[in-house]
Amino acid sequence: MKKQLSAISIMALSTHVLADVSGLEHFVVLGKRANLIGETMSASEGLVGYGDIERRPILRSGEILEFVPGMVVTQHSGSGKANQYFLRGFNLDHGTDFSTYIDGMPINMRTHGHGQGYADLNFITPEFIESIHYQKGPYQTAQGDFSTAGSAYFALKSDFINPFVTVELGQDSYRRGVIGQNIKTTEGNLAIGAEWQQYDGPWTDIDENINKKNVMLRYQQNILDGTLNLTFLGYQNSWNAADQIPTRAVKNQLIDELGSIDDTLGGESDRYSFSMNWRNQQWALSAYAIESSLNLYSNFTYFLDDQNNGDQFEQVDDRKIFGASVVKLFNQQQGNTHIHHSVGLDVRFDDINEVGLYKTNARKRLSTVRTDSVEQYSVSGFYQVNADINDNLSVNAGVRHDYMNVDVNSDLTINSGDNSDSITNFKAGLSYQFNEQWQTYANWGQSFHSNDARGATISIDPVTNEAAETVDLLVQGQGAEVGVRVAEYENYNASLSLWWLENDSELVFVGDAGNTEASRASKRYGAEFSALYWLSSEIVADVELAWTKSRFTEDDVGEGNYIDGSLPFVASVGISWHINDSFNTSMRLRHFGKRTLDSFNHNQSDTFSVVNMNAQYLLSDWKFNVSVLNLFDSNDHDIDYLYESRLPGESETGEEDVHFHPIEPRTIRASVTYLF
């Protein structure tokens, strides 16, 4: 009989501040946690450990999110900005409707210069991650803003079990160094990590010239009958960008597939944070302070709006974020029923010094489109109860209330103002465990995303000077799911879920403006299957499949009901061969189907497939690793958009075309690690 909340549920409820409740199973996850019977609230929830993370080859830091089954991570521009994310039929852009957290801190940015919910994961070093807890759907009360499609919680290492130093080299001037070390004190441990990376990329017209630096200082100590973690994270990056390009420019041999129309794009970004987490048997507390800035130069339409200077623009975001969370956990027993309660409070304040948009040429400002300062704060309270009715049946229910207030100070006074909104969301679920191998689930929940504060106070479009309509500050979504999980049954683990999601309003990408805008209500439903199979004691195979149907549920004159960019099918298949204690290798196929590029589905992208492989050899205190990314040198497209643009010499109205970002050609990277 389950006496306490499962470890993975506590992690979700306390925004990944794990409470060491008496009787709670306390574990370190080395690889993917396959047997989750009795540990999760839904069939699509999971936990990944650092052993799996360190063995999977990735091209960019953001691809670490592809440990979430069905998640697709791509890029349409330079590697220094946030990736493009796709999950459950959502083109999540840079993070809207999928929330991410690290060490109790939110990663998604509200009212951001490059897009609502902007989630840049470049400040995360994979070697410093202890585990990833993911959950799809809006079924946990700890899930707040941007969580309709799901969420992921990154937990940092507090102690490097094997301190190390790594040097990695690769093609196209790829250079990377990582170090992780501990300093033991009389009371605790200080984990120190640092990463440096440079990379020029395969592009024919530019050197990407990435210069990325990350640092982590994390101190852990037992204090006041609990565990305290104090963490500092620092990140700096600068880069040039090979942006998306029009198909016609390649067909007409103006550029090749690795070329650029505007070779002066790119940006620079930094992020610094300090966080505190403390936990004991009944309480989980966290607090954080973040400073973040971004200067990003883009040009999607080239010469459509300005035939002389071009359409390049600069997006600026400069902010500080402060927040805290407190969760109280307590248990009771009534007869044979064990009841577990959690009550939580979250507060967050975004002090945005500048969020701006400027017209530029070769990174020099020509004029101001709009610049604002914004103060945005939210207060959230939630309660969840989980009851183990008997050895087999568990039920849960929860409620969350969020209040948000925004104060916008715009360079155009008429667009200044304040607004506020609140929303209450309910969640419920049940699971039935037939035995130690089979468990079924049913879940339902509501969630929301916030809209850009500027959209909630706007009166006049700053470009056209025409009247503009405001959007709701908070937009609700809801979803449901039924699923089954089987564990360690005839050498395999598997889960199957059937799900459904509705959103009251979409945020869709507008290619010719380089931003997002609110759109119509939508509905999505689909099926997901994940399985892990032991072919032998040395060979393990896994497969993740996701099917989705996505449609707008509101009609719009002159538009169809297909959702631009939605993915109907995603597959990820991998095989790992543990040859002996010294040598192991793995290979992984990532595939997604044709994406619709317009609301009538008249235009579709091609399918996408890529295979990556990795081989690792251990020799005493040394570890040698070789990764081959894009093993078969695929020339598929990372992403495709359909919109109008204008090249030099074309008509003033431009041409509608598919604009794409190619996958990077095959590249080999090798590393040597010394373990102290």
XYZ file of C-alpha atoms in Angstrom:
676
model
C 0.000 0.000 0.000
C 1.264 3.502 -0.853
C 1.918 5.369 2.395
C 3.055 8.690 0.948
C 2.895 10.764 -2.175
C 5.226 9.369 -4.816
C 8.555 11.117 -5.257
C 7.736 12.260 -8.759
C 4.399 13.768 -7.663
C 6.058 15.724 -4.869
C 8.533 17.066 -7.398
C 5.688 18.433 -9.482
C 3.704 19.857 -6.598
C 6.648 21.753 -5.160
C 7.880 23.109 -8.488
C 10.762 20.657 -8.336
C 11.747 21.453 -4.761
C 11.736 17.846 -3.560
C 10.397 17.473 -0.039
C 12.003 14.667 1.924
C 8.755 13.399 3.407
C 9.084 10.600 5.941
C 8.714 7.288 4.146
C 9.182 8.899 0.731
C 11.304 6.891 -1.668
C 14.505 8.897 -2.270
C 16.366 7.946 -5.422
C 18.942 9.146 -7.923
C 17.894 8.560 -11.524
C 20.787 7.472 -13.746
C 18.849 6.904 -16.973
C 15.269 7.045 -18.152
C 12.997 5.945 -15.302
C 11.078 3.239 -17.124
C 9.144 1.640 -14.256
C 6.854 4.421 -13.025
C 3.991 2.263 -11.780
C 2.595 4.011 -8.698
C 4.856 7.032 -9.230
C 2.958 9.284 -11.674
C -0.440 10.921 -12.037
C -0.759 10.232 -15.774
C 0.511 7.857 -18.440
C 2.383 10.671 -20.214
C 4.438 11.786 -17.209
C 8.053 10.720 -16.863
C 11.504 11.180 -15.358
C 14.913 11.159 -17.064
C 18.260 10.944 -15.275
C 21.732 12.195 -16.098
C 22.941 8.798 -17.346
C 20.588 8.995 -20.314
C 21.306 12.688 -20.829
C 25.068 12.252 -21.106
C 24.780 9.457 -23.690
C 22.464 11.158 -26.179
C 24.219 13.292 -28.835
C 22.664 16.730 -29.302
C 23.456 19.539 -31.712
C 22.153 22.367 -29.523
C 21.439 22.699 -25.781
C 17.705 23.127 -26.363
C 17.446 19.634 -27.841
C 17.633 18.307 -24.304
C 13.845 18.845 -24.284
C 13.477 16.058 -26.838
C 13.658 13.663 -23.896
C 9.966 14.575 -23.633
C 8.295 11.971 -25.894
C 6.668 13.639 -28.902
C 8.553 16.925 -28.422
C 10.314 18.340 -31.504
C 13.069 20.948 -31.056
C 14.286 22.825 -34.141
C 15.779 26.200 -35.036
C 14.910 28.783 -37.691
C 17.774 31.164 -36.967
C 21.083 31.401 -35.107
C 21.957 28.968 -32.342
C 22.162 31.696 -29.710
C 18.417 32.291 -29.455
C 15.635 30.100 -28.112
C 14.696 27.063 -30.169
C 11.368 26.354 -31.869
C 9.321 23.779 -29.960
C 6.490 21.519 -31.186
C 4.333 19.254 -29.011
C 0.827 17.788 -29.175
C -0.088 19.701 -32.320
C 1.185 23.014 -30.957
C 3.700 25.146 -32.779
C 4.888 26.383 -29.406
C 7.055 29.037 -31.088
C 9.742 29.673 -28.449
C 7.814 28.332 -25.469
C 4.175 29.468 -25.322
C 1.947 26.731 -23.843
C 4.882 24.640 -22.558
C 6.431 25.797 -19.303
C 9.994 25.060 -18.240
C 11.670 25.478 -14.849
C 15.173 24.993 -13.511
C 15.946 24.623 -9.830
C 12.591 26.218 -8.929
C 13.012 29.180 -11.317
C 10.732 29.797 -14.323
C 12.479 29.937 -17.700
C 9.578 31.237 -19.831
C 9.509 35.028 -20.205
C 6.318 37.090 -20.098
C 5.964 40.088 -22.446
C 9.260 39.273 -24.112
C 10.828 41.167 -26.999
C 10.938 38.106 -29.262
C 7.743 36.307 -28.306
C 5.401 35.490 -25.484
C 6.665 32.654 -23.297
C 10.212 32.896 -24.698
C 12.203 29.967 -23.247
C 15.903 30.100 -24.078
C 17.691 26.962 -22.811
C 21.192 27.945 -23.940
C 22.154 28.739 -20.342
C 21.663 25.060 -19.432
C 24.733 22.823 -19.542
C 23.615 19.180 -20.003
C 26.435 17.849 -17.795
C 25.061 19.869 -14.849
C 21.529 18.384 -15.025
C 20.631 15.734 -12.434
C 17.205 14.890 -13.876
C 14.307 16.090 -16.017
C 10.764 15.600 -14.804
C 8.269 16.120 -17.628
C 4.509 16.066 -17.728
C 2.245 16.575 -20.708
C -1.197 18.069 -20.342
C -2.516 20.455 -17.628
C -3.108 18.000 -14.782
C -0.849 19.270 -11.956
C -1.712 22.256 -9.770
C 1.935 23.351 -9.664
C 1.692 24.039 -13.402
C 0.998 27.726 -13.914
C 1.446 30.104 -16.841
C 2.285 28.544 -20.258
C 1.432 24.991 -19.158
C -1.519 23.895 -21.300
C 0.531 21.492 -23.441
C 2.770 20.473 -20.541
C 5.865 21.346 -18.568
C 9.414 20.225 -17.767
C 11.399 20.670 -14.560
C 15.217 20.553 -14.660
C 16.994 19.606 -11.429
C 20.639 20.655 -11.059
C 23.363 18.488 -9.571
C 24.342 19.429 -6.031
C 27.375 17.167 -6.005
C 29.440 15.902 -8.923
C 29.738 12.211 -8.058
C 32.663 12.015 -10.495
C 34.302 15.456 -10.850
C 35.530 15.886 -14.410
C 37.040 18.048 -17.112
C 35.999 17.634 -20.779
C 37.536 18.949 -23.984
C 35.447 18.559 -27.153
C 36.382 19.359 -30.757
C 34.460 19.111 -34.018
C 34.064 20.290 -37.567
C 33.390 23.917 -38.509
C 35.633 25.205 -35.723
C 33.590 23.612 -32.957
C 35.394 23.890 -29.621
C 33.949 23.221 -26.187
C 35.267 22.794 -22.689
C 33.359 21.770 -19.541
C 34.517 21.285 -15.960
C 32.683 20.078 -12.864
C 34.322 19.984 -9.438
C 33.396 19.907 -5.747
C 34.779 21.789 -2.779
C 33.875 20.006 0.434
C 33.257 22.124 3.538
C 32.740 21.099 7.152
C 29.005 21.694 6.770
C 28.244 20.929 3.121
C 29.421 20.879 -0.503
C 30.083 23.524 -3.148
C 29.607 22.230 -6.716
C 31.419 24.343 -9.316
C 30.774 24.008 -13.039
C 31.809 25.988 -16.105
C 31.253 25.645 -19.868
C 32.798 27.473 -22.826
C 31.823 26.920 -26.465
C 32.786 28.370 -29.833
C 31.341 27.362 -33.205
C 31.349 28.848 -36.707
C 28.804 26.527 -38.308
C 28.624 25.167 -41.875
C 27.178 28.323 -43.479
C 28.631 29.577 -46.761
C 28.058 33.324 -46.252
C 28.760 33.808 -42.545
C 30.716 32.455 -39.617
C 28.231 31.893 -36.823
C 30.987 32.800 -34.360
C 29.162 31.522 -31.288
C 30.933 32.479 -28.080
C 28.998 30.939 -25.210
C 30.016 30.875 -21.552
C 28.157 29.252 -18.653
C 29.032 29.002 -14.973
C 27.314 27.289 -12.019
C 28.023 27.617 -8.296
C 25.777 25.480 -6.099
C 26.170 25.093 -2.348
C 24.265 22.437 -0.394
C 24.023 22.077 3.384
C 21.713 20.451 5.912
C 20.238 23.143 8.144
C 17.180 23.530 10.423
C 16.192 19.871 9.944
C 16.138 20.361 6.185
C 18.334 20.652 3.086
C 19.387 24.051 1.753
C 20.643 24.755 -1.788
C 22.046 28.134 -2.831
C 22.686 28.425 -6.586
C 24.266 30.997 -8.878
C 24.005 30.610 -12.665
C 25.719 32.910 -15.156
C 25.429 32.914 -18.952
C 26.777 35.074 -21.780
C 26.500 34.498 -25.516
C 27.007 36.296 -28.813
C 26.472 34.964 -32.328
C 25.817 35.610 -35.992
C 22.709 34.031 -37.481
C 22.005 32.109 -40.652
C 18.293 32.878 -40.812
C 15.486 31.181 -42.737
C 15.721 31.682 -46.521
C 13.190 31.696 -49.430
C 13.013 28.615 -51.629
C 13.079 30.697 -54.806
C 16.446 32.201 -53.871
C 17.960 28.709 -53.894
C 16.141 27.606 -57.073
C 17.334 30.736 -58.876
C 20.886 30.120 -57.602
C 21.016 33.457 -55.824
C 22.321 31.550 -52.796
C 22.798 27.898 -51.916
C 20.897 26.095 -49.149
C 23.498 27.134 -46.583
C 23.544 30.749 -47.710
C 21.942 33.937 -46.386
C 20.030 36.896 -47.824
C 21.036 39.214 -44.968
C 24.446 38.296 -43.535
C 24.391 40.849 -40.683
C 21.905 39.045 -38.432
C 22.557 37.641 -34.965
C 22.555 38.883 -31.425
C 23.845 38.758 -27.902
C 22.246 37.581 -24.689
C 23.009 37.123 -21.013
C 21.296 35.656 -17.975
C 22.353 35.733 -14.321
C 20.393 34.218 -11.467
C 20.583 33.448 -7.775
C 18.180 30.990 -6.196
C 17.519 29.452 -2.795
C 15.756 26.142 -2.153
C 15.087 24.659 1.275
C 13.070 21.585 2.164
C 12.253 19.408 5.108
C 9.559 16.852 5.881
C 6.649 19.291 5.687
C 7.820 22.367 3.768
C 9.364 23.195 0.387
C 10.539 26.794 -0.071
C 12.221 28.541 -2.989
C 13.144 32.092 -3.970
C 15.003 33.534 -6.938
C 16.296 36.664 -8.627
C 17.095 36.751 -12.363
C 18.667 39.356 -14.643
C 18.227 38.748 -18.357
C 18.866 40.703 -21.561
C 18.659 40.083 -25.307
C 19.517 42.098 -28.413
C 18.376 40.174 -31.490
C 18.659 41.191 -35.168
C 16.354 39.486 -37.688
C 15.102 39.970 -41.235
C 12.369 37.660 -42.507
C 10.975 39.669 -45.457
C 14.257 41.217 -46.734
C 13.074 44.235 -48.825
C 9.272 43.971 -48.705
C 8.598 47.000 -46.462
C 11.698 49.106 -47.127
C 13.222 48.655 -50.571
C 16.207 50.880 -49.772
C 17.320 49.927 -46.269
C 15.767 46.488 -46.058
C 13.470 45.046 -43.388
C 16.004 44.169 -40.705
C 14.818 44.840 -37.170
C 16.214 44.665 -33.658
C 14.283 43.200 -30.739
C 15.398 44.251 -27.268
C 14.552 42.729 -23.913
C 16.108 43.865 -20.634
C 14.550 42.724 -17.368
C 14.859 41.546 -13.807
C 12.620 38.840 -12.350
C 11.973 38.156 -8.678
C 9.866 35.352 -7.288
C 9.222 32.860 -4.529
C 7.256 29.698 -3.849
C 6.176 27.955 -0.663
C 4.516 24.536 -0.475
C 3.131 22.888 2.665
C 2.782 19.099 2.599
C 0.850 17.061 5.122
C -0.759 13.625 5.359
C -3.638 11.994 7.150
C -5.198 8.568 7.370
C -8.884 7.721 7.567
C -9.334 3.987 7.931
C -7.504 2.372 5.027
C -7.460 5.612 3.035
C -4.222 7.603 2.963
C -4.698 11.258 2.059
C -1.883 13.571 1.004
C -2.392 17.330 0.862
C -0.310 20.108 -0.646
C -0.988 23.828 -0.393
C 1.175 26.281 -2.295
C 1.695 29.950 -3.012
C 3.705 31.419 -5.940
C 4.620 35.063 -6.487
C 6.506 36.532 -9.453
C 7.450 40.073 -10.458
C 8.906 41.000 -13.861
C 10.550 44.429 -13.840
C 11.084 45.005 -17.578
C 13.301 48.015 -18.080
C 12.948 47.864 -21.866
C 11.073 45.721 -24.342
C 11.539 47.313 -27.735
C 11.434 46.974 -31.507
C 13.674 49.035 -33.810
C 14.199 49.215 -37.568
C 17.852 48.594 -38.366
C 20.296 48.193 -41.215
C 23.432 46.090 -40.661
C 22.668 46.265 -36.894
C 22.520 50.078 -36.889
C 19.270 51.625 -35.647
C 17.288 53.663 -38.156
C 14.073 54.321 -36.241
C 11.992 53.191 -33.283
C 8.881 51.131 -33.952
C 7.949 50.839 -30.303
C 9.681 50.780 -26.941
C 8.097 50.160 -23.542
C 8.879 49.536 -19.921
C 6.582 47.114 -18.109
C 5.933 46.053 -14.547
C 4.143 42.726 -14.394
C 3.384 40.692 -11.302
C 1.352 37.625 -10.458
C 0.169 35.861 -7.305
C -0.959 32.244 -7.443
C -2.399 29.890 -4.874
C -3.058 26.199 -5.310
C -4.277 23.171 -3.406
C -4.100 19.521 -4.374
C -5.236 16.375 -2.608
C -4.189 12.840 -3.500
C -5.990 9.951 -1.843
C -4.982 6.293 -1.914
C -8.403 4.724 -1.454
C -6.905 1.247 -1.257
C -3.967 -0.725 -2.607
C -5.224 -0.242 -6.165
C -7.291 2.931 -6.504
C -5.956 6.493 -6.185
C -7.776 9.744 -6.895
C -6.603 13.344 -7.017
C -8.175 16.763 -7.329
C -6.872 20.298 -7.265
C -7.644 23.948 -7.769
C -5.366 26.828 -8.736
C -6.136 30.548 -8.797
C -3.881 33.053 -10.596
C -4.028 36.846 -10.480
C -1.947 39.014 -12.801
C -1.453 42.767 -13.048
C 0.450 44.712 -15.717
C 1.517 48.352 -15.948
C 2.802 49.448 -19.382
C 4.705 52.690 -19.943
C 4.955 53.158 -23.727
C 6.794 55.684 -25.880
C 3.372 56.307 -27.450
C 1.420 57.577 -24.455
C -1.936 56.353 -25.722
C -0.630 52.773 -25.562
C 0.351 53.114 -21.913
C -1.913 51.839 -19.174
C -2.566 49.094 -16.699
C -4.697 45.996 -16.750
C -5.352 42.990 -14.546
C -7.000 39.626 -14.827
C -7.547 36.485 -12.799
C -8.375 32.900 -13.597
C -9.319 29.781 -11.647
C -8.466 26.328 -12.945
C -9.605 22.935 -11.702
C -7.934 19.549 -12.135
C -8.882 15.972 -11.315
C -7.756 12.448 -12.014
C -7.763 8.860 -10.933
C -5.631 5.799 -11.455
C -6.160 2.105 -10.917
C -3.198 -0.190 -10.351
C -4.090 -3.786 -11.229
C -0.766 -5.133 -9.989
C 2.903 -4.220 -9.959
C 2.961 -4.306 -13.754
C -0.248 -2.623 -14.942
C -1.772 0.769 -14.143
C -4.471 2.829 -15.875
C -5.103 6.577 -15.649
C -7.778 9.157 -16.400
C -7.071 12.893 -16.104
C -8.775 16.197 -16.766
C -7.495 19.700 -16.144
C -7.601 23.382 -16.993
C -4.629 25.688 -17.506
C -3.782 29.019 -19.158
C -1.240 31.200 -20.871
C -0.783 34.911 -20.414
C -0.744 37.250 -23.385
C 1.760 40.043 -23.951
C 1.038 42.937 -21.569
C 1.344 45.393 -24.467
C -1.551 43.671 -26.197
C -3.690 44.121 -23.082
C -3.250 47.930 -23.060
C -2.788 48.829 -26.753
C -4.976 51.512 -28.362
C -3.119 52.461 -31.556
C -1.014 50.281 -33.848
C 2.403 52.027 -33.740
C 3.110 51.200 -37.420
C -0.219 51.990 -39.121
C -1.608 54.435 -36.496
C -4.930 52.638 -36.824
C -7.084 51.692 -33.852
C -6.089 48.352 -32.315
C -8.128 45.952 -30.201
C -6.830 44.710 -26.864
C -6.473 41.011 -26.090
C -7.368 39.188 -22.893
C -4.466 39.104 -20.458
C -5.113 35.466 -19.448
C -6.431 32.800 -21.835
C -7.734 29.449 -20.636
C -7.180 25.998 -22.056
C -8.300 22.579 -20.919
C -7.513 18.988 -21.657
C -8.185 15.372 -20.799
C -6.329 12.093 -21.125
C -6.779 8.375 -20.576
C -3.841 6.040 -20.566
C -2.265 2.790 -19.502
C 1.239 1.904 -18.364
C 2.834 -1.539 -18.273
C 6.187 -2.122 -16.577
C 8.720 -4.945 -16.734
C 6.363 -7.292 -18.470
C 8.185 -9.800 -20.708
C 11.245 -7.537 -21.049
C 9.522 -4.277 -21.906
C 7.904 -1.167 -20.459
C 5.285 0.776 -22.372
C 2.697 3.506 -22.035
C -0.213 4.528 -24.236
C -2.292 7.681 -23.875
C -5.247 9.168 -25.745
C -5.562 12.906 -25.161
C -7.589 15.988 -26.041
C -6.830 19.717 -25.641
C -8.773 22.928 -26.236
C -7.495 26.508 -26.216
C -9.682 29.602 -26.031
C -7.170 31.496 -28.175
C -4.085 30.605 -30.175
C -0.823 32.456 -30.410
C 0.403 31.919 -33.983
C 3.638 32.937 -35.689
C 3.366 35.762 -38.251
C 6.288 35.264 -40.590
C 6.311 38.677 -42.284
C 6.282 40.482 -38.933
C 8.560 38.174 -37.004
C 6.193 37.975 -34.038
C 3.106 36.239 -32.723
C -0.483 37.381 -32.511
C -3.641 36.108 -30.842
C -5.882 34.040 -33.077
C -8.924 31.770 -32.919
C -9.909 29.056 -30.466
C -8.659 25.581 -31.272
C -8.989 21.893 -30.536
C -6.420 19.098 -30.666
C -6.559 15.411 -29.967
C -4.255 12.507 -30.527
C -2.510 9.370 -29.331
C 0.961 8.741 -27.939
C 2.869 5.528 -27.474
C 6.219 5.009 -25.722
C 8.032 1.727 -25.171
C 11.374 0.485 -23.888
C 12.395 -3.065 -24.848
C 15.342 -5.144 -23.646
C 16.468 -7.198 -26.643
C 19.125 -8.685 -24.369
C 20.987 -7.721 -21.213
C 23.274 -5.554 -23.410
C 20.888 -4.120 -26.023
C 17.957 -1.811 -25.301
C 15.601 -0.279 -27.877
C 13.031 2.446 -27.364
C 10.332 3.968 -29.515
C 8.186 7.087 -29.098
C 5.275 7.758 -31.463
C 2.762 10.615 -31.445
C -0.235 11.262 -33.711
C -2.162 14.543 -33.595
C -5.112 16.227 -35.312
C -5.313 20.021 -34.858
C -8.017 22.430 -35.998
C -9.357 25.907 -35.284
C -12.875 25.647 -33.863
C -13.930 29.185 -34.830
C -14.568 30.179 -38.439
C -12.866 33.206 -39.952
C -13.892 34.786 -43.261
C -11.324 33.975 -45.911
C -9.476 31.480 -43.748
C -9.528 27.726 -43.320
C -9.477 25.784 -40.076
C -6.062 24.114 -40.270
C -3.535 25.355 -37.710
C -0.334 26.628 -39.279
C 2.759 24.653 -38.300
C 0.997 21.850 -36.447
C 2.670 18.443 -36.645
C 0.465 15.411 -37.413
C 3.082 12.743 -36.640
C 6.308 12.526 -34.634
C 8.551 9.500 -34.163
C 11.754 8.932 -32.210
C 13.445 5.529 -32.251
C 16.679 4.634 -30.503
C 18.876 1.638 -29.798
C 21.658 1.383 -27.215
C 24.287 -1.359 -27.085
C 26.210 -1.793 -23.840
C 28.962 -3.915 -25.335
C 30.919 -4.266 -22.092
C 31.829 -2.240 -19.009
C 34.112 -0.060 -21.114
C 32.350 0.399 -24.437
C 28.800 1.418 -25.342
C 27.163 2.938 -28.381
C 23.754 4.312 -29.352
C 21.881 5.459 -32.444
C 18.706 7.523 -32.698
C 16.257 8.359 -35.503
C 14.140 11.504 -35.200
C 11.286 11.932 -37.692
C 8.301 14.212 -38.063
C 5.671 14.327 -40.754
C 4.494 17.014 -43.120
C 3.404 20.245 -41.422
C 0.546 22.305 -42.787
C 1.767 25.763 -43.819
C -1.556 27.537 -44.319
C -5.053 27.423 -42.875
C -6.465 25.602 -45.940
C -3.714 22.982 -45.975
C -2.934 23.846 -49.587
C 0.777 23.932 -48.796
C 2.711 21.452 -46.712
C 6.318 21.032 -45.727
C 8.276 17.935 -46.608
C 8.854 15.283 -43.976
C 11.960 15.462 -41.804
C 14.290 12.657 -40.728
C 17.703 12.681 -39.087
C 19.869 9.997 -37.497
C 22.458 10.716 -34.802
C 24.856 8.239 -33.259
C 27.234 8.154 -30.327
C 30.044 5.880 -29.128
C 31.676 6.003 -25.700
C 34.766 4.224 -24.363
C 35.925 4.170 -20.735
C 39.553 3.539 -19.824
C 40.380 3.885 -16.143
C 39.829 7.583 -15.315
C 39.399 8.572 -18.966
C 36.266 8.689 -21.101
C 36.408 9.024 -24.905
C 33.293 9.991 -26.844
C 32.525 10.381 -30.566
C 29.212 11.777 -31.873
C 28.109 11.805 -35.500
C 25.224 14.238 -35.964
C 23.086 13.830 -39.094
C 24.793 10.519 -39.823
C 23.331 10.110 -43.329
C 23.826 13.776 -44.270
C 20.121 14.547 -44.678
C 19.256 17.816 -46.416
C 15.761 18.067 -44.893
C 14.482 21.333 -43.439
C 14.551 22.108 -39.723
C 11.518 24.329 -40.249
C 9.328 25.807 -43.011
C 7.081 28.895 -43.129
C 4.836 30.242 -45.884
C 4.629 34.035 -46.262
C 5.450 36.962 -48.568
C 8.916 38.443 -48.933
C 10.775 40.545 -51.501
C 14.234 40.009 -52.952
C 16.161 42.734 -54.831
C 14.721 43.284 -58.310
C 11.326 41.711 -57.557
C 7.985 43.514 -57.767
C 7.029 45.848 -54.936
C 4.378 43.431 -53.659
C 6.901 40.648 -53.226
C 6.158 36.942 -53.598
C 4.592 34.310 -51.392
C 7.070 31.519 -50.850
C 8.126 28.755 -48.505
C 10.948 29.999 -46.310
C 13.070 27.339 -44.648
C 16.035 26.727 -42.409
C 18.078 23.697 -43.477
C 19.278 21.018 -41.149
C 23.019 21.281 -40.587
C 25.058 18.801 -42.678
C 26.729 15.780 -41.145
C 29.228 16.790 -38.499
C 31.561 14.807 -36.242
C 32.474 15.799 -32.697
C 34.904 14.037 -30.394
C 35.569 14.611 -26.705
C 37.975 13.449 -24.019
C 36.948 13.517 -20.357
C 39.188 13.021 -17.353
C 37.436 11.882 -14.168
C 39.067 13.072 -10.967
